[in-house]
XYZ file of C-alpha atoms in Angstrom:
690
model
C 43.872 -16.891 23.918
C 43.025 -13.419 22.000
C 40.796 -10.692 23.684
C 37.786 -12.093 21.509
C 37.855 -15.416 22.765
C 38.291 -14.087 26.739
C 35.528 -11.447 25.676
C 33.095 -13.946 24.554
C 33.565 -16.322 27.599
C 33.169 -13.651 30.329
C 30.344 -12.032 28.472
C 28.706 -15.801 27.880
C 29.309 -16.787 31.811
C 28.000 -13.326 33.355
C 24.899 -13.360 30.726
C 23.521 -16.722 32.068
C 24.478 -15.965 35.669
C 21.946 -12.960 35.188
C 19.527 -15.061 33.260
C 19.930 -17.817 36.264
C 19.295 -15.346 38.802
C 16.446 -13.661 37.146
C 14.342 -17.351 36.688
C 15.200 -17.985 40.534
C 13.543 -14.240 41.863
C 10.986 -14.701 39.492
C 7.526 -12.981 40.743
C 3.944 -13.505 40.856
C 3.031 -10.174 42.583
C 2.792 -6.578 42.155
C 4.361 -5.885 45.982
C 7.715 -8.102 44.438
C 7.646 -6.842 40.798
C 7.785 -2.866 41.893
C 9.693 -3.147 45.255
C 10.975 -6.615 45.742
C 8.448 -7.485 48.560
C 10.403 -4.994 50.525
C 12.516 -7.858 51.930
C 15.962 -7.192 50.719
C 18.618 -7.204 53.306
C 20.258 -3.749 53.894
C 23.923 -4.465 52.719
C 22.117 -6.666 49.652
C 20.400 -3.302 48.866
C 23.428 -1.444 49.275
C 25.596 -3.389 46.679
C 22.316 -3.331 44.324
C 22.079 1.031 44.797
C 25.612 0.967 43.935
C 25.385 -0.919 41.051
C 22.392 0.745 40.068
C 24.104 3.994 40.857
C 27.435 3.192 39.000
C 25.972 3.663 35.594
C 27.988 3.638 32.112
C 28.329 6.866 32.802
C 30.372 6.525 36.156
C 32.259 3.253 34.667
C 33.139 4.615 30.951
C 32.105 7.853 31.055
C 33.559 9.320 34.287
C 37.372 8.778 33.976
C 37.137 9.829 30.497
C 35.964 13.453 31.439
C 38.870 13.760 33.881
C 40.897 12.339 31.397
C 40.116 14.685 28.979
C 39.650 17.839 31.270
C 42.560 17.658 34.006
C 41.371 18.483 37.197
C 38.060 20.023 35.979
C 36.218 16.902 35.456
C 36.479 16.320 38.907
C 33.205 18.313 38.913
C 31.479 15.280 38.041
C 33.031 13.397 40.662
C 31.939 15.500 43.426
C 28.969 15.924 42.288
C 27.614 12.534 41.994
C 29.241 11.594 45.174
C 27.864 14.608 46.769
C 24.519 13.998 45.602
C 24.298 10.271 46.745
C 25.087 11.775 50.283
C 22.662 14.427 50.016
C 19.776 11.536 49.103
C 20.640 9.326 51.495
C 20.770 11.786 54.692
C 18.026 14.073 53.287
C 15.594 12.250 51.625
C 15.909 8.453 51.497
C 14.662 7.489 55.381
C 11.267 10.058 55.143
C 10.668 8.539 51.111
C 11.060 4.775 52.596
C 8.611 5.908 55.568
C 6.236 7.333 53.073
C 5.777 3.460 51.760
C 4.324 3.574 48.495
C 5.976 2.114 44.896
C 7.163 5.085 43.305
C 8.053 8.898 43.334
C 5.246 9.900 41.347
C 2.808 7.796 44.018
C 4.550 10.054 46.578
C 3.993 13.085 44.477
C 0.208 12.049 43.387
C -0.630 11.434 47.347
C 1.433 14.264 49.003
C -0.199 17.152 46.375
C -3.739 15.207 46.481
C -4.058 15.411 42.541
C -4.272 12.832 40.024
C -2.690 15.545 37.758
C 0.051 15.790 39.979
C 0.432 12.144 39.512
C 0.252 12.368 35.809
C 2.925 15.549 35.882
C 5.069 13.349 37.819
C 4.711 10.285 35.661
C 5.996 12.434 32.538
C 8.795 13.892 34.081
C 9.874 10.321 35.263
C 9.454 8.834 31.966
C 11.229 11.579 30.340
C 14.119 11.540 32.892
C 14.454 7.452 32.250
C 14.566 7.472 28.619
C 17.078 10.084 28.481
C 19.263 8.353 31.373
C 18.959 5.057 29.679
C 19.986 6.645 26.276
C 23.397 7.035 27.875
C 23.452 3.322 28.855
C 22.684 1.911 25.733
C 25.403 3.887 24.011
C 27.712 2.136 26.729
C 26.522 -1.288 25.356
C 26.869 -0.271 21.941
C 30.344 0.596 22.396
C 31.388 -2.229 24.255
C 30.149 -4.782 21.810
C 31.436 -2.884 18.351
C 34.888 -2.768 19.796
C 35.131 -6.276 21.844
C 33.203 -8.463 19.935
C 33.462 -6.390 16.517
C 30.039 -7.207 15.993
C 27.540 -3.888 14.749
C 26.516 -1.599 16.995
C 22.879 -2.614 16.135
C 23.369 -6.135 16.905
C 24.980 -5.468 20.197
C 22.483 -3.016 21.412
C 19.763 -5.725 20.049
C 21.879 -8.461 22.397
C 21.928 -6.095 25.320
C 18.070 -5.430 25.092
C 17.165 -9.088 25.086
C 19.077 -9.636 28.120
C 17.392 -6.821 30.142
C 13.884 -7.695 28.923
C 14.070 -11.439 30.144
C 15.587 -10.473 33.263
C 13.689 -7.327 33.986
C 10.046 -9.222 32.919
C 10.815 -12.301 34.831
C 11.790 -10.992 38.268
C 10.713 -7.218 38.683
C 12.566 -5.143 40.579
C 13.420 -8.569 43.017
C 14.817 -10.165 40.072
C 16.806 -6.933 39.060
C 17.813 -6.353 43.037
C 19.878 -9.830 42.837
C 21.083 -9.306 39.590
C 22.630 -6.150 40.518
C 24.293 -7.628 43.515
C 26.303 -9.799 41.089
C 26.721 -7.011 38.657
C 28.290 -4.588 41.265
C 31.249 -7.027 42.158
C 31.826 -7.899 38.467
C 31.891 -3.931 37.553
C 34.050 -3.372 40.628
C 36.530 -5.844 40.223
C 36.461 -5.326 36.349
C 37.172 -1.669 37.032
C 40.129 -2.178 40.150
C 41.949 -4.961 38.556
C 43.241 -2.920 35.657
C 43.606 0.436 37.799
C 45.832 -1.619 40.549
C 48.344 -3.530 37.413
C 48.746 -0.005 35.751
C 49.972 1.431 38.757
C 52.023 -1.155 39.534
C 53.628 -0.922 36.088
C 54.277 2.848 35.964
C 54.803 3.536 39.385
C 55.432 0.467 41.177
C 52.850 1.313 43.925
C 50.010 -1.493 44.030
C 47.231 1.297 45.433
C 46.259 3.667 42.680
C 45.560 6.506 44.697
C 49.108 6.396 46.287
C 50.477 5.417 42.890
C 48.955 8.905 41.183
C 51.590 10.692 43.793
C 54.680 8.499 43.269
C 57.656 8.803 41.170
C 58.172 7.667 37.424
C 61.136 6.847 35.746
C 62.239 7.897 32.323
C 63.006 4.985 30.557
C 65.276 7.026 27.871
C 67.064 9.230 30.148
C 66.310 7.062 33.627
C 65.286 10.180 35.086
C 62.668 10.359 38.017
C 59.898 12.611 38.349
C 56.496 12.673 40.260
C 53.804 11.332 38.150
C 51.469 14.345 37.814
C 54.019 16.701 37.554
C 55.388 14.588 34.426
C 51.796 14.874 33.406
C 51.517 18.344 33.579
C 54.866 18.627 31.668
C 53.680 16.490 28.665
C 50.574 18.311 28.523
C 52.465 21.540 28.675
C 54.633 20.747 25.889
C 51.669 19.315 23.805
C 49.556 22.492 24.132
C 46.953 21.324 26.344
C 47.853 23.079 29.551
C 48.083 21.746 32.754
C 46.295 18.783 34.260
C 46.364 19.738 37.902
C 45.125 23.407 36.551
C 41.898 23.906 39.000
C 40.009 24.805 36.089
C 41.344 22.438 33.720
C 43.851 21.644 31.194
C 42.672 24.953 29.066
C 42.217 27.200 31.953
C 39.246 29.472 32.055
C 37.948 32.587 33.538
C 34.636 33.257 35.647
C 32.727 31.865 33.182
C 34.054 28.428 33.300
C 33.882 28.124 37.089
C 30.314 29.200 37.018
C 29.430 26.536 34.483
C 31.640 23.872 36.810
C 29.692 25.046 39.589
C 26.460 24.748 38.030
C 27.257 21.301 36.499
C 28.255 20.269 40.048
C 25.074 21.339 41.693
C 22.751 20.101 39.103
C 24.583 16.390 39.476
C 24.046 16.947 43.439
C 20.273 18.028 43.293
C 19.635 15.996 40.829
C 20.684 12.656 42.160
C 18.408 13.387 44.770
C 15.700 13.635 42.142
C 16.450 10.753 40.274
C 13.610 7.878 40.715
C 15.339 4.423 39.867
C 17.806 5.749 42.275
C 14.949 6.777 45.116
C 13.094 3.236 44.450
C 15.667 1.412 45.504
C 14.806 2.777 49.279
C 11.622 0.890 48.949
C 12.637 -2.536 48.751
C 13.930 -2.687 52.472
C 11.922 -3.762 55.333
C 12.103 -0.037 57.470
C 13.658 3.068 57.899
C 16.287 1.973 59.741
C 17.209 -0.502 56.982
C 17.046 2.284 54.326
C 19.659 4.512 56.235
C 22.019 1.481 56.346
C 21.532 0.545 52.865
C 22.760 4.211 52.110
C 25.900 3.644 54.750
C 26.526 0.604 52.636
C 26.090 1.658 49.370
C 28.244 4.531 49.693
C 31.100 1.676 51.203
C 30.707 0.039 47.857
C 30.472 2.844 45.428
C 33.751 4.786 46.926
C 35.973 1.726 45.305
C 35.351 2.817 41.665
C 34.952 6.880 42.802
C 38.087 7.082 44.654
C 40.156 5.008 42.027
C 38.450 6.901 39.048
C 41.003 9.668 39.197
C 43.835 7.511 39.014
C 42.836 5.439 36.158
C 41.953 8.847 34.371
C 45.605 10.229 35.210
C 47.096 6.808 33.765
C 45.248 6.716 30.496
C 46.021 10.526 30.097
C 49.202 9.408 30.271
C 49.472 6.582 28.099
C 47.470 8.467 25.350
C 50.039 11.314 25.169
C 52.955 9.459 25.353
C 51.997 6.503 22.640
C 50.446 8.705 19.704
C 52.538 11.440 19.188
C 55.040 11.511 15.897
C 54.027 7.891 15.048
C 53.981 6.634 12.216
C 50.833 6.022 10.760
C 51.856 3.745 7.678
C 55.604 2.658 7.081
C 56.125 1.466 3.474
C 58.001 -1.712 3.414
C 61.275 -2.120 0.953
C 60.960 -3.802 -1.889
C 62.607 -7.013 -0.619
C 60.777 -6.806 2.295
C 61.561 -6.945 5.902
C 62.984 -9.606 8.542
C 61.482 -9.785 11.684
C 63.518 -11.082 14.853
C 61.678 -14.286 14.232
C 63.460 -14.797 11.287
C 60.191 -14.258 9.068
C 60.251 -12.083 5.875
C 57.226 -10.104 5.372
C 56.313 -8.872 1.801
C 53.698 -6.699 0.446
C 51.544 -8.447 -2.197
C 48.559 -7.611 -4.273
C 45.730 -10.069 -3.157
C 42.818 -11.447 -5.409
C 40.913 -8.224 -5.157
C 44.237 -6.272 -5.891
C 44.360 -4.729 -2.975
C 47.847 -4.759 -1.080
C 48.385 -6.801 1.774
C 51.334 -7.105 3.864
C 52.256 -11.097 3.627
C 54.875 -13.915 5.539
C 56.931 -14.782 2.730
C 57.111 -18.546 2.589
C 58.661 -18.319 -0.726
C 55.435 -18.877 -2.686
C 52.983 -16.583 -2.489
C 53.173 -16.190 1.243
C 50.105 -15.992 3.988
C 48.322 -13.183 5.420
C 49.927 -11.832 9.282
C 46.403 -13.528 11.031
C 46.705 -11.318 14.169
C 48.204 -8.191 15.225
C 51.982 -8.950 15.457
C 54.636 -6.450 17.629
C 58.029 -7.323 16.588
C 61.420 -5.432 15.941
C 63.302 -5.625 12.683
C 66.937 -7.887 12.399
C 68.607 -4.918 13.381
C 66.447 -4.586 16.809
C 66.039 -0.708 15.985
C 62.010 -0.348 15.387
C 58.774 -1.930 15.794
C 55.972 -2.588 13.741
C 52.300 -3.206 13.770
C 50.672 -5.523 11.624
C 46.971 -4.575 11.071
C 44.479 -7.492 12.927
C 42.360 -8.178 10.059
C 43.397 -6.655 6.946
C 47.410 -6.982 7.065
C 47.534 -3.951 4.961
C 48.903 -1.544 7.635
C 52.604 -1.228 9.068
C 52.823 1.409 11.574
C 54.299 2.354 14.513
C 51.265 2.809 16.218
C 50.061 0.984 19.325
C 47.568 -1.801 18.713
C 44.445 -0.064 20.860
C 44.662 2.853 18.506
C 43.561 0.501 15.343
C 41.661 -1.203 17.565
C 39.439 1.495 18.263
C 40.082 2.866 14.932
C 37.723 0.709 13.450
C 34.609 1.918 15.890
C 35.059 5.322 14.496
C 35.340 6.730 17.918
C 39.530 7.756 17.216
C 40.225 8.933 14.005
C 43.859 10.189 12.321
C 43.853 12.646 9.485
C 46.934 13.797 8.552
C 47.281 17.686 8.028
C 50.788 18.093 6.606
C 50.937 14.591 4.463
C 53.767 13.356 6.580
C 52.241 10.164 7.452
C 53.162 11.359 11.491
C 50.228 11.660 13.760
C 50.032 14.460 15.950
C 47.951 14.702 19.479
C 48.236 18.461 20.583
C 46.091 21.116 22.070
C 46.644 23.276 19.123
C 45.618 24.166 15.656
C 48.224 21.139 14.430
C 46.271 18.406 16.159
C 45.395 15.325 14.240
C 43.480 13.139 16.387
C 39.488 13.654 15.899
C 36.621 11.586 16.753
C 33.235 11.212 14.453
C 30.597 11.040 17.429
C 27.562 9.868 16.225
C 24.872 10.583 13.636
C 25.665 12.200 10.326
C 29.171 12.335 11.104
C 29.913 8.882 11.514
C 27.805 8.271 8.824
C 29.763 9.785 6.322
C 33.084 8.687 7.994
C 34.073 7.187 4.496
C 33.410 9.974 2.343
C 35.197 12.417 4.922
C 38.544 10.294 4.084
C 38.149 10.295 0.385
C 37.580 13.998 0.479
C 40.511 14.896 2.967
C 42.863 12.444 0.752
C 42.238 14.347 -2.281
C 42.500 17.839 -0.790
C 46.270 16.059 0.489
C 46.765 14.978 -2.837
C 45.738 18.413 -4.580
C 47.531 20.535 -2.370
C 44.513 21.824 -1.134
C 43.083 22.695 -4.528
C 40.345 20.014 -4.551
C 38.338 17.958 -1.761
C 37.921 19.258 1.570
C 40.076 19.262 4.922
C 38.589 17.292 6.972
C 40.324 18.483 10.366
C 38.523 22.049 9.727
C 35.275 20.167 9.600
C 35.685 18.064 12.524
C 37.189 20.917 14.496
C 33.740 23.257 13.781
C 31.806 20.502 15.428
C 33.945 20.087 18.182
C 35.140 16.708 17.447
C 39.216 17.152 18.075
C 40.378 14.561 20.064
C 39.800 10.911 20.650
C 36.102 9.842 22.264
C 35.797 10.183 25.807
C 34.191 7.043 26.275
C 37.048 4.740 25.041
C 39.310 6.243 27.687
C 38.731 3.781 30.598
C 38.129 0.577 28.191
C 41.212 1.372 25.844
C 43.312 1.628 28.853
C 44.222 -1.577 29.469
C 45.287 -2.043 26.215
C 47.166 1.121 26.219
C 49.369 -0.502 29.120
C 49.561 -3.758 27.207
C 48.104 -6.044 30.076
C 47.374 -9.435 29.725
C 44.236 -9.874 26.965
C 42.071 -11.621 29.880
C 42.193 -8.520 31.834
C 41.466 -6.245 28.629
C 38.461 -8.305 28.178
C 36.996 -8.641 31.661
C 36.663 -4.841 31.762
C 34.491 -5.433 29.011
C 32.086 -7.711 30.764
C 32.404 -4.777 33.794
C 31.420 -1.934 31.487
C 28.585 -4.216 30.444
C 27.421 -5.034 33.895
C 27.416 -0.998 34.819
C 25.070 -0.106 31.707
C 22.702 -3.346 32.110
C 22.382 -2.670 36.239
C 21.490 0.874 35.387
C 19.189 0.654 32.495
C 17.155 -2.447 34.100
C 16.292 0.144 36.711
C 15.328 2.940 34.648
C 13.282 0.081 32.736
C 11.658 -0.842 36.240
C 11.063 3.162 36.519
C 8.889 3.374 33.288
C 7.187 0.395 33.900
C 6.089 1.213 37.451
C 5.414 4.582 36.337
C 3.044 3.730 33.843
C 1.561 0.501 34.980
C 0.897 1.437 38.866
C 0.752 5.484 38.822
C -0.967 5.659 35.299
C -2.631 2.719 34.550
C -4.024 1.504 38.110
C -3.936 4.850 40.400
C -5.668 7.241 37.475
C -7.414 4.927 34.491
C -8.643 1.373 36.560
C -8.842 1.583 40.171
C -10.054 -2.187 39.977
C -7.346 -3.860 37.972
C -6.484 -6.657 39.259
C -3.000 -7.812 40.015
C -2.656 -9.974 36.981
C -3.591 -7.316 34.621
C -1.688 -4.586 36.653
C 1.955 -6.977 36.232
C 0.971 -7.859 32.842
C 0.638 -4.242 31.691
C 4.092 -3.813 33.820
C 5.671 -6.248 31.701
C 4.481 -5.021 28.149
C 5.463 -1.803 29.111
C 9.247 -2.820 29.749
C 8.696 -4.574 26.386
C 8.355 -1.173 24.424
C 10.633 0.733 26.603
C 13.340 -1.604 25.887
C 12.741 -1.188 21.916
C 12.772 2.502 22.352
C 15.925 2.260 24.992
C 17.487 0.301 22.133
C 16.854 2.626 19.680
C 18.602 5.200 21.797
C 21.783 2.777 21.955
C 21.734 2.515 18.187
C 21.087 6.256 17.539
C 22.741 8.189 20.537
C 22.787 11.716 21.182
C 25.926 12.374 22.818
C 28.599 11.207 25.080
C 27.519 8.721 27.471
C 28.232 10.905 30.854
C 26.644 13.795 28.709
C 23.241 12.811 28.017
C 23.406 11.264 31.701
C 23.895 14.742 32.652
C 20.946 15.780 30.790
C 19.100 13.484 32.728
C 20.629 14.909 36.246
C 19.487 18.315 34.735
C 15.883 17.279 34.132
C 15.557 15.685 37.626
C 16.887 18.776 39.255
C 14.582 21.030 37.921
C 11.421 19.018 38.266
C 11.665 16.176 41.138
C 13.730 17.782 43.718
C 12.161 21.087 44.855
C 8.520 19.106 44.659
C 9.990 15.837 46.751
C 11.871 18.410 49.407
C 8.734 20.928 49.840
C 6.685 18.075 50.034
C 8.805 16.661 52.839
C 9.620 19.561 54.792
C 6.796 22.194 54.301
C 3.150 22.021 55.083
C 1.958 24.884 53.225
C 2.864 24.000 49.710
C -0.471 22.813 47.731
C -1.427 20.908 44.376
C -1.262 24.011 42.265
C 2.189 25.562 43.160
C 4.012 22.270 43.089
C 2.308 21.399 39.627
C 3.052 25.092 38.308
C 6.971 24.613 39.645
C 7.261 21.449 38.303
C 6.062 22.261 34.813
C 7.852 25.756 34.592
C 11.235 23.898 35.830
C 11.554 20.678 33.697
C 9.778 22.730 30.382
C 12.626 25.589 30.806
C 15.486 23.026 31.592
C 14.405 20.292 28.475
C 13.809 23.517 26.217
C 17.420 25.225 26.963
C 19.202 21.523 26.649
C 17.361 20.984 22.781
C 17.713 24.341 21.558
C 21.366 24.304 22.821
C 22.636 21.077 21.628
C 20.355 20.424 18.710
C 19.567 24.248 17.219
C 23.267 25.473 18.181
C 21.287 28.219 20.319
C 23.534 30.542 21.942
C 24.040 30.060 25.873
C 22.342 33.475 27.019
C 21.691 32.297 30.050
C 24.747 34.034 31.905
C 26.717 31.693 29.925
C 25.575 28.344 31.493
C 25.780 25.666 29.286
C 23.320 22.792 28.920
C 24.384 20.486 31.300
C 24.524 22.873 34.086
C 21.371 24.548 33.278
C 19.295 22.274 35.199
C 20.202 24.515 38.082
C 18.706 27.935 36.930
C 15.341 25.333 36.183
C 15.587 24.182 39.826
C 15.765 27.679 41.081
C 12.706 28.480 38.955
C 10.996 25.866 40.125
C 11.450 26.880 44.073
C 10.888 30.611 43.213
C 7.749 30.057 41.392
C 6.273 26.930 43.748
C 7.039 29.322 46.818
C 5.666 32.691 45.571
C 2.756 30.765 44.612
C 1.886 29.716 47.985
C 0.105 32.614 49.518
C -2.375 32.949 46.217
C -3.212 29.006 46.334
C -4.948 26.602 48.571
C -2.446 24.646 50.937
C -2.581 20.955 51.798
C -5.784 19.403 53.423
C -5.835 18.195 57.156
C -5.331 14.566 55.875
C -2.252 15.387 53.884
C -0.764 17.575 56.998
C -0.798 14.433 59.164
C 0.907 12.471 56.459
C 3.291 14.747 56.720
C 3.941 14.884 59.951
C 4.060 11.483 60.362
C 6.771 10.564 57.686
C 8.975 13.002 59.562
C 8.508 11.810 62.924
C 11.043 9.411 64.017
C 10.247 5.814 63.831
C 9.826 3.674 66.683
C 9.215 7.248 68.776
C 5.343 8.334 70.089
C 4.083 11.427 67.893
C 5.436 14.950 68.509
C 3.150 16.787 71.149
C 2.337 20.175 69.967
C 3.099 22.303 73.451
C 1.160 25.488 72.359
C -2.282 23.244 72.003
C -1.813 21.023 74.793
C -3.882 21.631 78.229
C -1.694 23.620 80.578
C -1.129 20.794 82.843
C -0.231 18.178 80.439
C 2.411 20.898 78.720
C 4.195 21.370 82.066
C 4.121 17.830 82.913
C 5.706 17.118 79.678
C 8.617 19.848 80.200
C 9.571 18.924 83.569
C 9.716 15.498 82.715
């Protein structure tokens, strides 16, 4: 079976499974809808948390970033994993003991203010929509490549599936669906990594394969894999893959940005509402701690394998493209394959040249991609899968992904040979999203005119795309294309599509529930209508998911950037708004409403302004040269400094709130702590002696 058939099978089976689980886990009350009835076992919650956490950014984007940035891309890996440890150890048990439904719930009650709750609701919705944009972008990429349907239709299918299982089962349905999605995504990620490690290095453990030797089939010489990768990268002008600051090197400013991105991912994790809410679904604080342990355990498989997948993908990317001919002209008499077929160039009914198998009459179009050698056994050719009009030395995967616009070839010297380098002669680009993607046809026509007229007419597409920082392939295709690069079995190539969809949909559903609970519980019930019935609150929650799914779908159809880039923006916003408010809310009895609200608004407003102005209006990075992905650190500092500086001049929390803070900081199942300074002398002495 071909890849598309396998993909339909895997996607059909997994989507049916998700809908079946949602039907079995459907709920009728708000406790089940928002926190799964607080009855999820710790190990299952660990799997669900891992699936919630390992989004399209982790599954698709992270290895792509490492593959194209070298070791410098490890900042994403360290930031995301370090952030989860920070959340699990520092905040999760306290938030679980607080015992409400949502993060805005905590903010509203801790700071005794509906206005604080409203600010938190707005922050949660803003962050969640930013994050969900990356997930929907991932869904669109998978559908457009593997099922060859337009991105719009693919995103709509994903929206329908998420809407059904999120509205039927709420958090309970989402949790058990995420348990199934965890096993699908982790299996889909590990199988190709293991297979490629065996194929390249002979070692079945990818992490060990990364440090093993590889044999050059031409010279029969052996070298360590990473040394080989460094040599190839340096020869092509990319620099050393294992350099600490990345392939392109860098000075203090680059290291500062790496530090800021890693830090913002860490603290942003601790403020992401869809992750925090998972700890509300277990029975008690002890179960919350065990959930964090199991989640880390289950995440380790993907995060420890991603560097190997990235390096393997980089190797194939660099070795299978350079100096390969894009189009090979057929000789008039045609060519004979090693299977005895003669291929000729004919014109079809529309006068379009096609490669046909010669049967003595008019021939028939080659129906599939075909790899073969000529009778002389010297050269390998590829026939285009659908049109049959390309004969090339390039591998299958290049044409598969070229149709999506995520990788594109623009010949610079009109020699028909492809160059993928880190220098000015690079000829591999991506169209990204938005205007460039929409004008790809015009771009190609003008570029061909530029080539044919020796630069007198048309326009050099390479200069246009380089100026827009669109050199090289899209990072989001790296993981998905790697099994094809390694020429693995069709079922493995298709299975990774199902894994990517599981990763994107699991996180998207969690984010949509955060949006729903923020509106239905915190805004509608806690602020607008305290007497709302269970039925009306559930109805508002389900309708909100419907609206949120539509908006999320629009983000998938018109994505604002790379999967991981968009997700990094969400982390910056969370770091600048929620993290200081939650940390100070738990560990300080002096921070009151006015100080906290002012800090949150200042932090998220500064960060959002900087990101939007820098990304969409090309504002210079005037804040110490820090880019938009790391600016959340500055927003967080502004939040902390402003909040703490206002504490002496504003009203602190009331007595009831102080008692609440003390109660959530006391160990579970232990009697309340005794304040020795205020106990009678005899009692204090007895306690000390005891």
